[in-house]
Every structure is written in C-alpha cells, then in structure tokens.
Short mmCIF file of N, CA and C in Angstrom, two decimals:
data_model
loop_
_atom_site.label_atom_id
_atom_site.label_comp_id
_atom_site.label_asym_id
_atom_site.label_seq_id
_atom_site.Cartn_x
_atom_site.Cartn_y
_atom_site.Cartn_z
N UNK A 91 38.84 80.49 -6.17
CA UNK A 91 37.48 80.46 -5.66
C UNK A 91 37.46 79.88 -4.24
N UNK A 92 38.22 78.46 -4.18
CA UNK A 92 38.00 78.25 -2.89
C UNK A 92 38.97 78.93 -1.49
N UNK A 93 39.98 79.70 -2.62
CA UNK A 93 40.70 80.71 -0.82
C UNK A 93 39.72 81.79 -0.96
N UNK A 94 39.02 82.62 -2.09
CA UNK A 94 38.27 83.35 -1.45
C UNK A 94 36.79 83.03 -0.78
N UNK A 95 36.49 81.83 -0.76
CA UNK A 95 35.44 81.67 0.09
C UNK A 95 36.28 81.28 1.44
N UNK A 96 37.34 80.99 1.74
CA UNK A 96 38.12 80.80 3.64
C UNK A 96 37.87 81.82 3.57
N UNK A 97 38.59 82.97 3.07
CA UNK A 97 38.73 84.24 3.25
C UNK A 97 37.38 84.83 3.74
N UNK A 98 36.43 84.23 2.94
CA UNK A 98 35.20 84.70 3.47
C UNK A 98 34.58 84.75 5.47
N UNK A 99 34.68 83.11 5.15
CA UNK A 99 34.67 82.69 6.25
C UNK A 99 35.48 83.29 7.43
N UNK A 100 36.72 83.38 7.35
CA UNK A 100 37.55 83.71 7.86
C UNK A 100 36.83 85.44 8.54
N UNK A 101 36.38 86.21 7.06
CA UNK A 101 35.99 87.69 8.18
C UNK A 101 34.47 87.75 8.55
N UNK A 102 33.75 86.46 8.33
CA UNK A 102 32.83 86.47 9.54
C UNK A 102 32.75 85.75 10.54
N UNK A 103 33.93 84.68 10.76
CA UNK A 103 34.03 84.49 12.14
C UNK A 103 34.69 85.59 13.16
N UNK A 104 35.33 86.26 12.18
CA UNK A 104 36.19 87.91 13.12
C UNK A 104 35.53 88.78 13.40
N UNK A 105 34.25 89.06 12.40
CA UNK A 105 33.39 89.87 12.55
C UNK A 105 32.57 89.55 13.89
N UNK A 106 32.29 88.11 14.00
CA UNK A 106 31.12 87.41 15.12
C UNK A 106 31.89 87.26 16.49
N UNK A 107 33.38 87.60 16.11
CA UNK A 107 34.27 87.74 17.44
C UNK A 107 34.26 89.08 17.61
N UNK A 108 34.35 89.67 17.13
CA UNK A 108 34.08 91.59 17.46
C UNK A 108 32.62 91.58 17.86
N UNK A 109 31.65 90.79 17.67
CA UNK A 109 30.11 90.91 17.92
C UNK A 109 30.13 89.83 19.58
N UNK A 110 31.07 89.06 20.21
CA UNK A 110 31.09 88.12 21.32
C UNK A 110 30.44 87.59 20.69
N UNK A 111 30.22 86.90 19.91
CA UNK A 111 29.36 85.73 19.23
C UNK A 111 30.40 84.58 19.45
N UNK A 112 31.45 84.06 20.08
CA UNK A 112 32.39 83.52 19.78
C UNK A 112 32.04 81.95 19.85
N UNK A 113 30.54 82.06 19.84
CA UNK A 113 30.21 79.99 19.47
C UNK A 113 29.93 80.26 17.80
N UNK A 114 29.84 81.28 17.04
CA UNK A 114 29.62 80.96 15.42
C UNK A 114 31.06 81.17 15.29
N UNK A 115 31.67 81.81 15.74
CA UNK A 115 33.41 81.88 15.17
C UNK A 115 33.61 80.80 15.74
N UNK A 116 33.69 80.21 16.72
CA UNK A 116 34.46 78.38 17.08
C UNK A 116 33.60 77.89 15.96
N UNK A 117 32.51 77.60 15.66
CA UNK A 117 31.90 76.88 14.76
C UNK A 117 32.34 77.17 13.04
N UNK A 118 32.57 78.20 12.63
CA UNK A 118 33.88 78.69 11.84
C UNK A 118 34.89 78.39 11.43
N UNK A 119 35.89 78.61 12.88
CA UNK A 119 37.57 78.54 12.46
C UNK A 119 37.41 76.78 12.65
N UNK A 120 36.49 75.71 13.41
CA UNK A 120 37.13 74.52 13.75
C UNK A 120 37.47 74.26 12.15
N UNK A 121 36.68 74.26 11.16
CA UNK A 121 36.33 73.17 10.43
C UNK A 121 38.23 73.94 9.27
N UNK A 122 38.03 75.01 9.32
CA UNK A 122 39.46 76.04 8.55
C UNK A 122 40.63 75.50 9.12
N UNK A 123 40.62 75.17 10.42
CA UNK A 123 41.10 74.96 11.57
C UNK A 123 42.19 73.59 11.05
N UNK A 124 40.81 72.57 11.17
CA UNK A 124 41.36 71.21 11.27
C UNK A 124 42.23 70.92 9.81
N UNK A 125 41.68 71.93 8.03
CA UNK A 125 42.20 71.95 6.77
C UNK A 125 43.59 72.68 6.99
N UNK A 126 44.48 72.84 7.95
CA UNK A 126 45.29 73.46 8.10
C UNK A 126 45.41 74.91 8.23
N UNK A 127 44.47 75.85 8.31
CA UNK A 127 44.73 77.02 7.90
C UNK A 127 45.19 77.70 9.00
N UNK A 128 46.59 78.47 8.99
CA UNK A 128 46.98 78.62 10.22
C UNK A 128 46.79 79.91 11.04
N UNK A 129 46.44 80.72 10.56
CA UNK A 129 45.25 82.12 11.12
C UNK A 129 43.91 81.16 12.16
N UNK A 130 43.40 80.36 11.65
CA UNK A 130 42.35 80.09 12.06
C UNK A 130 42.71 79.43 13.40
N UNK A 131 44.00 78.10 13.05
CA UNK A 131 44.49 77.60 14.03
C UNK A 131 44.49 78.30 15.28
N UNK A 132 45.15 79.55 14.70
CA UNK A 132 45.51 80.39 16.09
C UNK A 132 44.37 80.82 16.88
N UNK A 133 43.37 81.04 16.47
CA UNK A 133 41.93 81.97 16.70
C UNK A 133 41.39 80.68 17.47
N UNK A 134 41.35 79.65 16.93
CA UNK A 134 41.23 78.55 17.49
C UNK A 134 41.91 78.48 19.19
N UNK A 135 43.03 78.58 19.01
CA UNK A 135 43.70 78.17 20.35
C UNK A 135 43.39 79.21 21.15
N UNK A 136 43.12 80.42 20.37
CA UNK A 136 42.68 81.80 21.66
C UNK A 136 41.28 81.28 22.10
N UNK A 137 40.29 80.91 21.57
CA UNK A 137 39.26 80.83 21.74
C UNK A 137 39.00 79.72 23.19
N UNK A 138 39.78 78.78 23.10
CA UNK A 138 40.14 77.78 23.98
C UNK A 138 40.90 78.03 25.23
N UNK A 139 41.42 79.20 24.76
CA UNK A 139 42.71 79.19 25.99
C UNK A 139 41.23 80.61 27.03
N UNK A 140 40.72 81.55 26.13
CA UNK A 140 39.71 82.26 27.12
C UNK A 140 38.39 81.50 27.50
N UNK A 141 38.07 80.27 26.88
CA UNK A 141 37.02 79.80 27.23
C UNK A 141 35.45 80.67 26.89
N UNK A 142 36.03 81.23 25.54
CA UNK A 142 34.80 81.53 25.11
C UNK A 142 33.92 80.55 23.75
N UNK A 143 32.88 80.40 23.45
CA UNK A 143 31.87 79.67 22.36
C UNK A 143 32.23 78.45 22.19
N UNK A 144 33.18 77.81 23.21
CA UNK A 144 33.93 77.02 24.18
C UNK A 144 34.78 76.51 25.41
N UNK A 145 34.04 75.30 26.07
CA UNK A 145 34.98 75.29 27.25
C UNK A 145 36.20 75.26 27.17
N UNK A 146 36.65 76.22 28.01
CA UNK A 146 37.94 76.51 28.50
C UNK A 146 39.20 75.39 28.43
N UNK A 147 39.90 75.07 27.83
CA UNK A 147 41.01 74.23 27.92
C UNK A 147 42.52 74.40 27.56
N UNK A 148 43.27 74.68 27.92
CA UNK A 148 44.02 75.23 27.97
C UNK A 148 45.37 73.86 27.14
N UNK A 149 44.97 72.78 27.02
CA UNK A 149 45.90 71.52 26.35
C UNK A 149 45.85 71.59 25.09
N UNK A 150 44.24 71.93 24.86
CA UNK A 150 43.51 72.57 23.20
C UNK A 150 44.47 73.73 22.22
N UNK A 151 44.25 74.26 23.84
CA UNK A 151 44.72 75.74 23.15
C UNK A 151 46.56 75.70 22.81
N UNK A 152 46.91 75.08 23.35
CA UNK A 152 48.25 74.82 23.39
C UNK A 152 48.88 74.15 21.89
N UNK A 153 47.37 73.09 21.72
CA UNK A 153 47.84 72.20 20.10
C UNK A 153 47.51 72.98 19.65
N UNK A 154 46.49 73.98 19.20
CA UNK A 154 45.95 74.32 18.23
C UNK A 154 47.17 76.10 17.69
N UNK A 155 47.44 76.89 19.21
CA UNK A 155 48.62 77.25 18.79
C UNK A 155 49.75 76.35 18.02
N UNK A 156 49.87 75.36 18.67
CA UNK A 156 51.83 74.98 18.41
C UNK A 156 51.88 74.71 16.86
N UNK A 157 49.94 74.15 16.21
CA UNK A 157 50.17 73.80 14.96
C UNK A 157 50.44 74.96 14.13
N UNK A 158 49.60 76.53 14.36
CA UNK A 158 50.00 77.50 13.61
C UNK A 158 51.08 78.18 13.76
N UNK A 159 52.15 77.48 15.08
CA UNK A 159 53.40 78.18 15.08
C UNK A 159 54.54 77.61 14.11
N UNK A 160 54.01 76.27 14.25
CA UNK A 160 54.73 75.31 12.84
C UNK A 160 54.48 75.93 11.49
N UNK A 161 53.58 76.44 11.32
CA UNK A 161 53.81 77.09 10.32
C UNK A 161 54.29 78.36 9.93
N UNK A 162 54.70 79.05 11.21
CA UNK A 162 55.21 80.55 11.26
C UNK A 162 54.44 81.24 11.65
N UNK A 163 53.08 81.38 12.12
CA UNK A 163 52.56 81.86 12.40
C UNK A 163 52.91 83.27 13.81
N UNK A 164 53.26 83.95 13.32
CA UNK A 164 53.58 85.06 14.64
C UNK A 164 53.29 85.26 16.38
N UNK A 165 51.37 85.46 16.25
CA UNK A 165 51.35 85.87 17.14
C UNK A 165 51.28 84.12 17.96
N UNK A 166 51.33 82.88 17.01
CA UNK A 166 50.98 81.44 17.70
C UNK A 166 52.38 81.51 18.42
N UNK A 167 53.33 81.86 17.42
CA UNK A 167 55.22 81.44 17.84
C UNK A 167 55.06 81.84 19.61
N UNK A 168 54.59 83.36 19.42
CA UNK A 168 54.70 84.09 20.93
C UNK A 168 53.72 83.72 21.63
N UNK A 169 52.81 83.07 21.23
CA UNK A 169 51.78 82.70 22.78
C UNK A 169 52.22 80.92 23.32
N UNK A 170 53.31 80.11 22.06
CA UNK A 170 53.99 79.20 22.47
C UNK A 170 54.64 79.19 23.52
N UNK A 171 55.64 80.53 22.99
CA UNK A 171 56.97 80.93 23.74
C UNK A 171 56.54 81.10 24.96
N UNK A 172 55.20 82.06 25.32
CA UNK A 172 54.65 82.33 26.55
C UNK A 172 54.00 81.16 27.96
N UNK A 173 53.45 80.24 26.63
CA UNK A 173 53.32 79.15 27.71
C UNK A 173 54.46 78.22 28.34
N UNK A 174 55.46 77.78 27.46
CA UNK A 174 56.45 77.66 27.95
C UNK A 174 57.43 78.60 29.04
N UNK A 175 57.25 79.56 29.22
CA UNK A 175 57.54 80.68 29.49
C UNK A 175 56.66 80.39 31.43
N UNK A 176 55.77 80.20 31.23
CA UNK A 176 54.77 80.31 32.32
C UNK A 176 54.74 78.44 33.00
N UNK A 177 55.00 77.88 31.82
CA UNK A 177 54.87 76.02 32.58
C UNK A 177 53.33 76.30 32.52
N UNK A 178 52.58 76.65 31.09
CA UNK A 178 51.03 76.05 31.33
C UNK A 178 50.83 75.01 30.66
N UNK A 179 49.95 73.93 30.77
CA UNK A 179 50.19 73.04 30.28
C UNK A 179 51.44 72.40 29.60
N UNK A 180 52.31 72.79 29.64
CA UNK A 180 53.91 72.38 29.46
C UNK A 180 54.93 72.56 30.92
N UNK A 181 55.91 71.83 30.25
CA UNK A 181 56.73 72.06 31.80
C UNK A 181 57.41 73.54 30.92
N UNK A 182 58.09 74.49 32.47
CA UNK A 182 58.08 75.35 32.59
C UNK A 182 59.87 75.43 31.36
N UNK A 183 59.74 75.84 30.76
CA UNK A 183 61.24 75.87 29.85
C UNK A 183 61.60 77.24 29.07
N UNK A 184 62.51 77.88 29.94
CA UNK A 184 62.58 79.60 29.20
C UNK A 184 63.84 78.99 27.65
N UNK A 185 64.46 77.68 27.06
CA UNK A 185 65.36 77.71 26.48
C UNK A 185 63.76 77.39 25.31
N UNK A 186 62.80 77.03 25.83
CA UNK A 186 61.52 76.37 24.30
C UNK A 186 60.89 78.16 24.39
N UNK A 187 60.83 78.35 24.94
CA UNK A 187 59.99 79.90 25.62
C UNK A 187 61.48 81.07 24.97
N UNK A 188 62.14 80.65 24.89
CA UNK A 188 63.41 81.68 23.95
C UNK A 188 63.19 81.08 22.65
N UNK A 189 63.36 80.28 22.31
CA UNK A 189 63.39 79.45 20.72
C UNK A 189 62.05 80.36 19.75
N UNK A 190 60.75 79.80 21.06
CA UNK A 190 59.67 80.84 20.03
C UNK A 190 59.86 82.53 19.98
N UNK A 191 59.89 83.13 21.12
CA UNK A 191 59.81 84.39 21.13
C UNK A 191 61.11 84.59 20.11
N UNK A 192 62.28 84.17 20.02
CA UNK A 192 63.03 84.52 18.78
C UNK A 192 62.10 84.76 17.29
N UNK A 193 61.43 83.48 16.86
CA UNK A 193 60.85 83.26 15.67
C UNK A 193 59.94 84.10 15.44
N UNK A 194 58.75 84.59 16.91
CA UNK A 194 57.97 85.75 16.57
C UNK A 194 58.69 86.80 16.23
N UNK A 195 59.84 87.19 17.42
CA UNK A 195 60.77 88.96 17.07
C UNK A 195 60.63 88.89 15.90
N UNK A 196 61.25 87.36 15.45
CA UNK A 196 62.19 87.94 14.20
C UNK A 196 61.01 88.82 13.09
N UNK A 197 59.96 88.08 13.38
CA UNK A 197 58.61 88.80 12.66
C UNK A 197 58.06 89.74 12.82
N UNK A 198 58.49 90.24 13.62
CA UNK A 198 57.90 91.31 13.93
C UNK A 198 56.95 91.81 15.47
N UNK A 199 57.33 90.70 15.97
CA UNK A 199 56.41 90.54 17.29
C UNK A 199 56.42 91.47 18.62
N UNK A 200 55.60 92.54 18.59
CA UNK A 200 56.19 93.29 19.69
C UNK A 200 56.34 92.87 20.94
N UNK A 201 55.41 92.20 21.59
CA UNK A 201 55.47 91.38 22.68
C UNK A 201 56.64 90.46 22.90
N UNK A 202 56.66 89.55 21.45
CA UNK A 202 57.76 88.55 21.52
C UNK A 202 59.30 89.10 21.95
N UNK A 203 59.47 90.34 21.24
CA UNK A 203 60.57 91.25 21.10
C UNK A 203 61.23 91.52 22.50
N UNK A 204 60.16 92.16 23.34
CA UNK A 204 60.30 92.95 24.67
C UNK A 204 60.42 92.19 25.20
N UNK A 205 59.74 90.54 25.00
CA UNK A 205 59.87 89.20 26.22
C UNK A 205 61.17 88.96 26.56
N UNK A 206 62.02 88.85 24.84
CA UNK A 206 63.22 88.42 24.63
C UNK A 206 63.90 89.71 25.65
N UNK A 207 63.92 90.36 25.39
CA UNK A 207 64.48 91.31 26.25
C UNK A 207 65.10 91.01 27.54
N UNK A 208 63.50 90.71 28.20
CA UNK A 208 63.27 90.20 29.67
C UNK A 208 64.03 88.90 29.95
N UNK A 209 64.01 88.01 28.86
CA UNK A 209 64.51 86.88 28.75
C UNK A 209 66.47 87.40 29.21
N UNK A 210 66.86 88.18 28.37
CA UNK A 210 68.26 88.52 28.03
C UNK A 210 69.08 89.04 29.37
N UNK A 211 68.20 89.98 29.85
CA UNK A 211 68.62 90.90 31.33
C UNK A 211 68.45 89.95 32.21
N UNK A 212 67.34 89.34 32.64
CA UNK A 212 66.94 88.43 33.73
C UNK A 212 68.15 86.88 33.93
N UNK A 213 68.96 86.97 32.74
CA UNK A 213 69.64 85.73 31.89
C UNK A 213 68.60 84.06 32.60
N UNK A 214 67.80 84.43 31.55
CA UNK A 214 67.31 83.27 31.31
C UNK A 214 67.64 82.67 30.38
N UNK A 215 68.56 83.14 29.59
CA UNK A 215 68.78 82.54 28.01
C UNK A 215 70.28 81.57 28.21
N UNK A 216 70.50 81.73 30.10
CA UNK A 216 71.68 80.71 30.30
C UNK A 216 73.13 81.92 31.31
N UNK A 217 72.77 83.32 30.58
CA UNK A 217 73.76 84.53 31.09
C UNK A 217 72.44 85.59 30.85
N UNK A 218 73.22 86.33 31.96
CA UNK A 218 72.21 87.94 31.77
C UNK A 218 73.51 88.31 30.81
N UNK A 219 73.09 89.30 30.04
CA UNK A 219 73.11 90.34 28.31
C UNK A 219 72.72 91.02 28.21
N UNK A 220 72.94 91.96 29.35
CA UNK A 220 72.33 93.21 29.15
C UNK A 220 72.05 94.32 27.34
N UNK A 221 73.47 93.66 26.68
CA UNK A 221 73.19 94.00 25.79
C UNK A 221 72.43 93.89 24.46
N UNK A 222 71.97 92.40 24.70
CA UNK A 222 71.15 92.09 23.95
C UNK A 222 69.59 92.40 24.41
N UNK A 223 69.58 92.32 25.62
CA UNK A 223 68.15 92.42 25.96
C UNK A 223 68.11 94.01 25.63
N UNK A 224 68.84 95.20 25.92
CA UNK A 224 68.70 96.21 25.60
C UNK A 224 68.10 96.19 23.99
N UNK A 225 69.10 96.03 23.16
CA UNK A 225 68.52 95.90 21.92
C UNK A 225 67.34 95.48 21.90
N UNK A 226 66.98 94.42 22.53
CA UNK A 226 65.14 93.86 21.67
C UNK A 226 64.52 95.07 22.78
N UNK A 227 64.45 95.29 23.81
CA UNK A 227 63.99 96.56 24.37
C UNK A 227 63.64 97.89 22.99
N UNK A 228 64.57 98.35 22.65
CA UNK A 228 64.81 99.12 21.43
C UNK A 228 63.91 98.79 20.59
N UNK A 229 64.09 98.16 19.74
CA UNK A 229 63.64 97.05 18.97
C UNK A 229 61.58 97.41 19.28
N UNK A 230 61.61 96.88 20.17
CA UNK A 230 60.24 96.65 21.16
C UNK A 230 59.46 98.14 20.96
N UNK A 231 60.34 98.69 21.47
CA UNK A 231 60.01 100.62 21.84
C UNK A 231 59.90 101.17 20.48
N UNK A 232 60.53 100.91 19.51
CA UNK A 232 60.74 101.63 18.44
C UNK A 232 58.97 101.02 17.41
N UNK A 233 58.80 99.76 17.85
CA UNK A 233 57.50 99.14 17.04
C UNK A 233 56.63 99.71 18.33
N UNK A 234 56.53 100.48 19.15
CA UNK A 234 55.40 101.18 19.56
C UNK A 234 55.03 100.17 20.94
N UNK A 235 56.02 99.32 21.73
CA UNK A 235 55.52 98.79 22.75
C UNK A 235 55.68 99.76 24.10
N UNK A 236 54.77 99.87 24.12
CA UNK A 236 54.74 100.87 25.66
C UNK A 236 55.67 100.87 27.02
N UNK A 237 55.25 99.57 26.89
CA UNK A 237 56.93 99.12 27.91
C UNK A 237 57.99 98.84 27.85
N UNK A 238 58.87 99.40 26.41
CA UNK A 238 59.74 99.27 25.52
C UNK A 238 60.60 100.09 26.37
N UNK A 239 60.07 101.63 26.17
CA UNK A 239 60.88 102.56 26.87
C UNK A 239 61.12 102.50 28.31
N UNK A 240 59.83 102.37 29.28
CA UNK A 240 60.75 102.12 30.89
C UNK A 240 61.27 100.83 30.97
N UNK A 241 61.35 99.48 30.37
CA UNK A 241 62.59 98.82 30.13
C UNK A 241 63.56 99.12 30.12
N UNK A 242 63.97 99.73 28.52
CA UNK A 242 64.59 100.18 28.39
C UNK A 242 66.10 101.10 29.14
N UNK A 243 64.95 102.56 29.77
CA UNK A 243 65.59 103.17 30.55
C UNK A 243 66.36 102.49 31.86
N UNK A 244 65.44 100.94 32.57
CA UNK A 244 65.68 100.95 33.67
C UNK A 244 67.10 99.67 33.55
N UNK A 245 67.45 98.82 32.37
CA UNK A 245 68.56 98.23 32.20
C UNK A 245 69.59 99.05 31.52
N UNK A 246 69.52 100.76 31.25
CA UNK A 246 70.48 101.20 30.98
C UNK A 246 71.36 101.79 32.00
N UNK A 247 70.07 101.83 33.38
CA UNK A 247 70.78 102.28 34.27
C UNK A 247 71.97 101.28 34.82
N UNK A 248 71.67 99.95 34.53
CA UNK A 248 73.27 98.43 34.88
C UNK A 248 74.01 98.54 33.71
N UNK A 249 74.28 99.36 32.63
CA UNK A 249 74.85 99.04 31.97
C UNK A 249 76.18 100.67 31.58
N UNK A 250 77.19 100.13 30.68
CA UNK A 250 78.25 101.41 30.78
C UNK A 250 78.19 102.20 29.23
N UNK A 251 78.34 103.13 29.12
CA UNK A 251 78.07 103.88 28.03
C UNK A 251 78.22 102.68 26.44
N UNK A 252 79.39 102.25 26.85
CA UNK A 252 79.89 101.23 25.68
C UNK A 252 79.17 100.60 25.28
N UNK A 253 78.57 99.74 26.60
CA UNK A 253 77.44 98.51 26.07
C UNK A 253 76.29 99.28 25.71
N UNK A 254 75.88 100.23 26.08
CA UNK A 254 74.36 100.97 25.00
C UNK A 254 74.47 101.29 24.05
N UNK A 255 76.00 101.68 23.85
CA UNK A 255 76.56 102.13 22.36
C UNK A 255 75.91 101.05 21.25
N UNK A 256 76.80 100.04 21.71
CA UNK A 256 76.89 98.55 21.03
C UNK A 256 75.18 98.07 21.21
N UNK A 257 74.37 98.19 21.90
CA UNK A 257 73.24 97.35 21.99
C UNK A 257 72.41 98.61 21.07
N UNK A 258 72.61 99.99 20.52
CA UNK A 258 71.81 100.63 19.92
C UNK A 258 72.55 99.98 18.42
N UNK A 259 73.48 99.85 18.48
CA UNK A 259 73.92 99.81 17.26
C UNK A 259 73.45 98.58 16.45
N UNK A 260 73.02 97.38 17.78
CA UNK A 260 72.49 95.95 17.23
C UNK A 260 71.16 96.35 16.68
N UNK A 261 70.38 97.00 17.58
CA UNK A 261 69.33 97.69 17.12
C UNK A 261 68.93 98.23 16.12
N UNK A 262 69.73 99.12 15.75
CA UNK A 262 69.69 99.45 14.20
C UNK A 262 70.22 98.97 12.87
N UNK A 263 70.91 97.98 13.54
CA UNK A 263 71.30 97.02 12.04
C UNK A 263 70.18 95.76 12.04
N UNK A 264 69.48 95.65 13.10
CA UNK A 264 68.40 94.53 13.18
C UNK A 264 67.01 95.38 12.55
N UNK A 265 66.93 96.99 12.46
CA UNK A 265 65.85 97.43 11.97
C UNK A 265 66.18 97.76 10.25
N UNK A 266 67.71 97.96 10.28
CA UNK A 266 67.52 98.06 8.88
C UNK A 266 67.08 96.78 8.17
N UNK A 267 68.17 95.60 8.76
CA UNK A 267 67.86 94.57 8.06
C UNK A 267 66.30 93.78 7.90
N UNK A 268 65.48 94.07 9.15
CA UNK A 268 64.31 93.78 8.92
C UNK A 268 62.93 95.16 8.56
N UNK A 269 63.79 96.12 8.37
CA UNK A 269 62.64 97.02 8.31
C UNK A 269 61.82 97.35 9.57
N UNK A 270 61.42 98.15 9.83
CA UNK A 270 60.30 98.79 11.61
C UNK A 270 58.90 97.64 11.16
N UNK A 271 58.87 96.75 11.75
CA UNK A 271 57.80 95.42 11.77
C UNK A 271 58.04 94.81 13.27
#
C-alpha cells in the first residue's frame, strides 16, 4: 500500500513536470526525496540543477544526484560523472568523472557509454585506447546514440584494422554479456 501510493506520487509529480508545473513536482519529489527514494532523488537534483519550481543551485543538485547515484541510480551515476567531468561544483576530476560514467555504461547508459568513449580516445583515463573508447563508441551506436556512429567512424580513422577487429569484438562480448541496454 504504501509503495503504491510513492508510486502514485511519483507519476504526478512527472505528469506536473510534462505540464512545467515544476513547483508541485519539487513540492512532490522533496518529501520522496528526503525518505530515500532514489528516482525522486534524481528528479530532485534535475530540478535544482535547471532552476525550475526552484532556485537554481547547482551544490543541491550535486547532493541530491550523488545520493541517488549511491544507490545505482543510472541516469544520477552519469550526471555525477558529468559534473566531475566539467569541475561544477566539484573540482574538475576525469579519474571520479570515469568511475561514474563506468557504473552508468555498465547500465545501460547511452550518454555514459559514448562519454567513456571520449574519455578513452582523448586518454583521460591516464593513456589514449583507442580501443576501448572504440568499443563504448559501438556500444553507444548500437543503443541508438546518434553520435555513436560519427565517433565512431572518426577514431577508426587513428586506428589499424587489428585494433577495430579487437575493439568490435569487446563490443560484442560486452553486448552479449549485458544484453542491447
């Protein structure tokens, strides 16, 4: 009884966010929010980080992600990874900004996926890897990210038949083992 009344809650603060109502959804997710619930958490930290049905704060938005990334939360892991990634309200760290976008990929995260990518080629992860970043490229493209494929294409042009061999092949043992998510 009482998860299907969150649940309730939960699709009319989404509903009142599809309507820009987004001061009855902050008024909503806080209270889901603060009981741990980590969907809400996240909705929470978006709500904060655009400064809508609340002022804008971006330190907010940062806790209220990091708590639903502690719990696994997907798209929180990758908007962690991202601020770290960017130095917003955190100092700037691509090794905390790799740690999350790993935990989203591994979920399924298309964004997270393609970041890692960027992360891999660019070697922010310590070395450029072309072959790994190829793979989450793949990876990325194959779950329908748009910029999967001219990625893709444009680090195959630095790389030698072998290593695409090998980075399709990571690719497809990373989709069997996790399934196209």
């Amino acid at each position: 009884m009482l998860m299907e009344n969150m649940e309730e809650k939960l699709k009319k603060a989404l509903q009142a966010m599809d309507k820009e109502d987004y001061r009855t959804s902050f008024e909503i997710f806080q209270p889901l929010a603060e009981q741990g619930h980590a969907k809400t958490q996240f909705y929470l930290g978006f709500l904060y980080r655009i400064g809508q049905g609340v002022n804008q704060d971006f330190q907010k938005a940062y806790h209220w992600y990091s708590l639903a990334a502690e719990q696994g939360y997907a798209e929180a892991q990758y908007k962690v990874g991202l601020m770290h990634f960017k130095g917003q309200v955190v100092a700037k760290d691509y090794q905390k900004a790799f740690q999350w976008y790993s935990l989203a990929a591994e979920q399924g995260d298309v964004m997270a996926q393609s970041n890692l990518g960027h992360l891999f080629v660019e070697g922010k992860t310590g070395k450029e890897d072309f072959i790994q970043g190829l793979k989450w490229f793949n990876i990325a493209g194959a779950n329908e990210d748009g910029e999967g494929h001219k990625n893709r294409e444009a680090v195959e042009k630095l790389m030698t038949p072998d290593q695409i061999t090998e980075a399709q092949r990571l690719a497809r043992e990373w989709t069997e083992e996790h399934g196209k998510n």
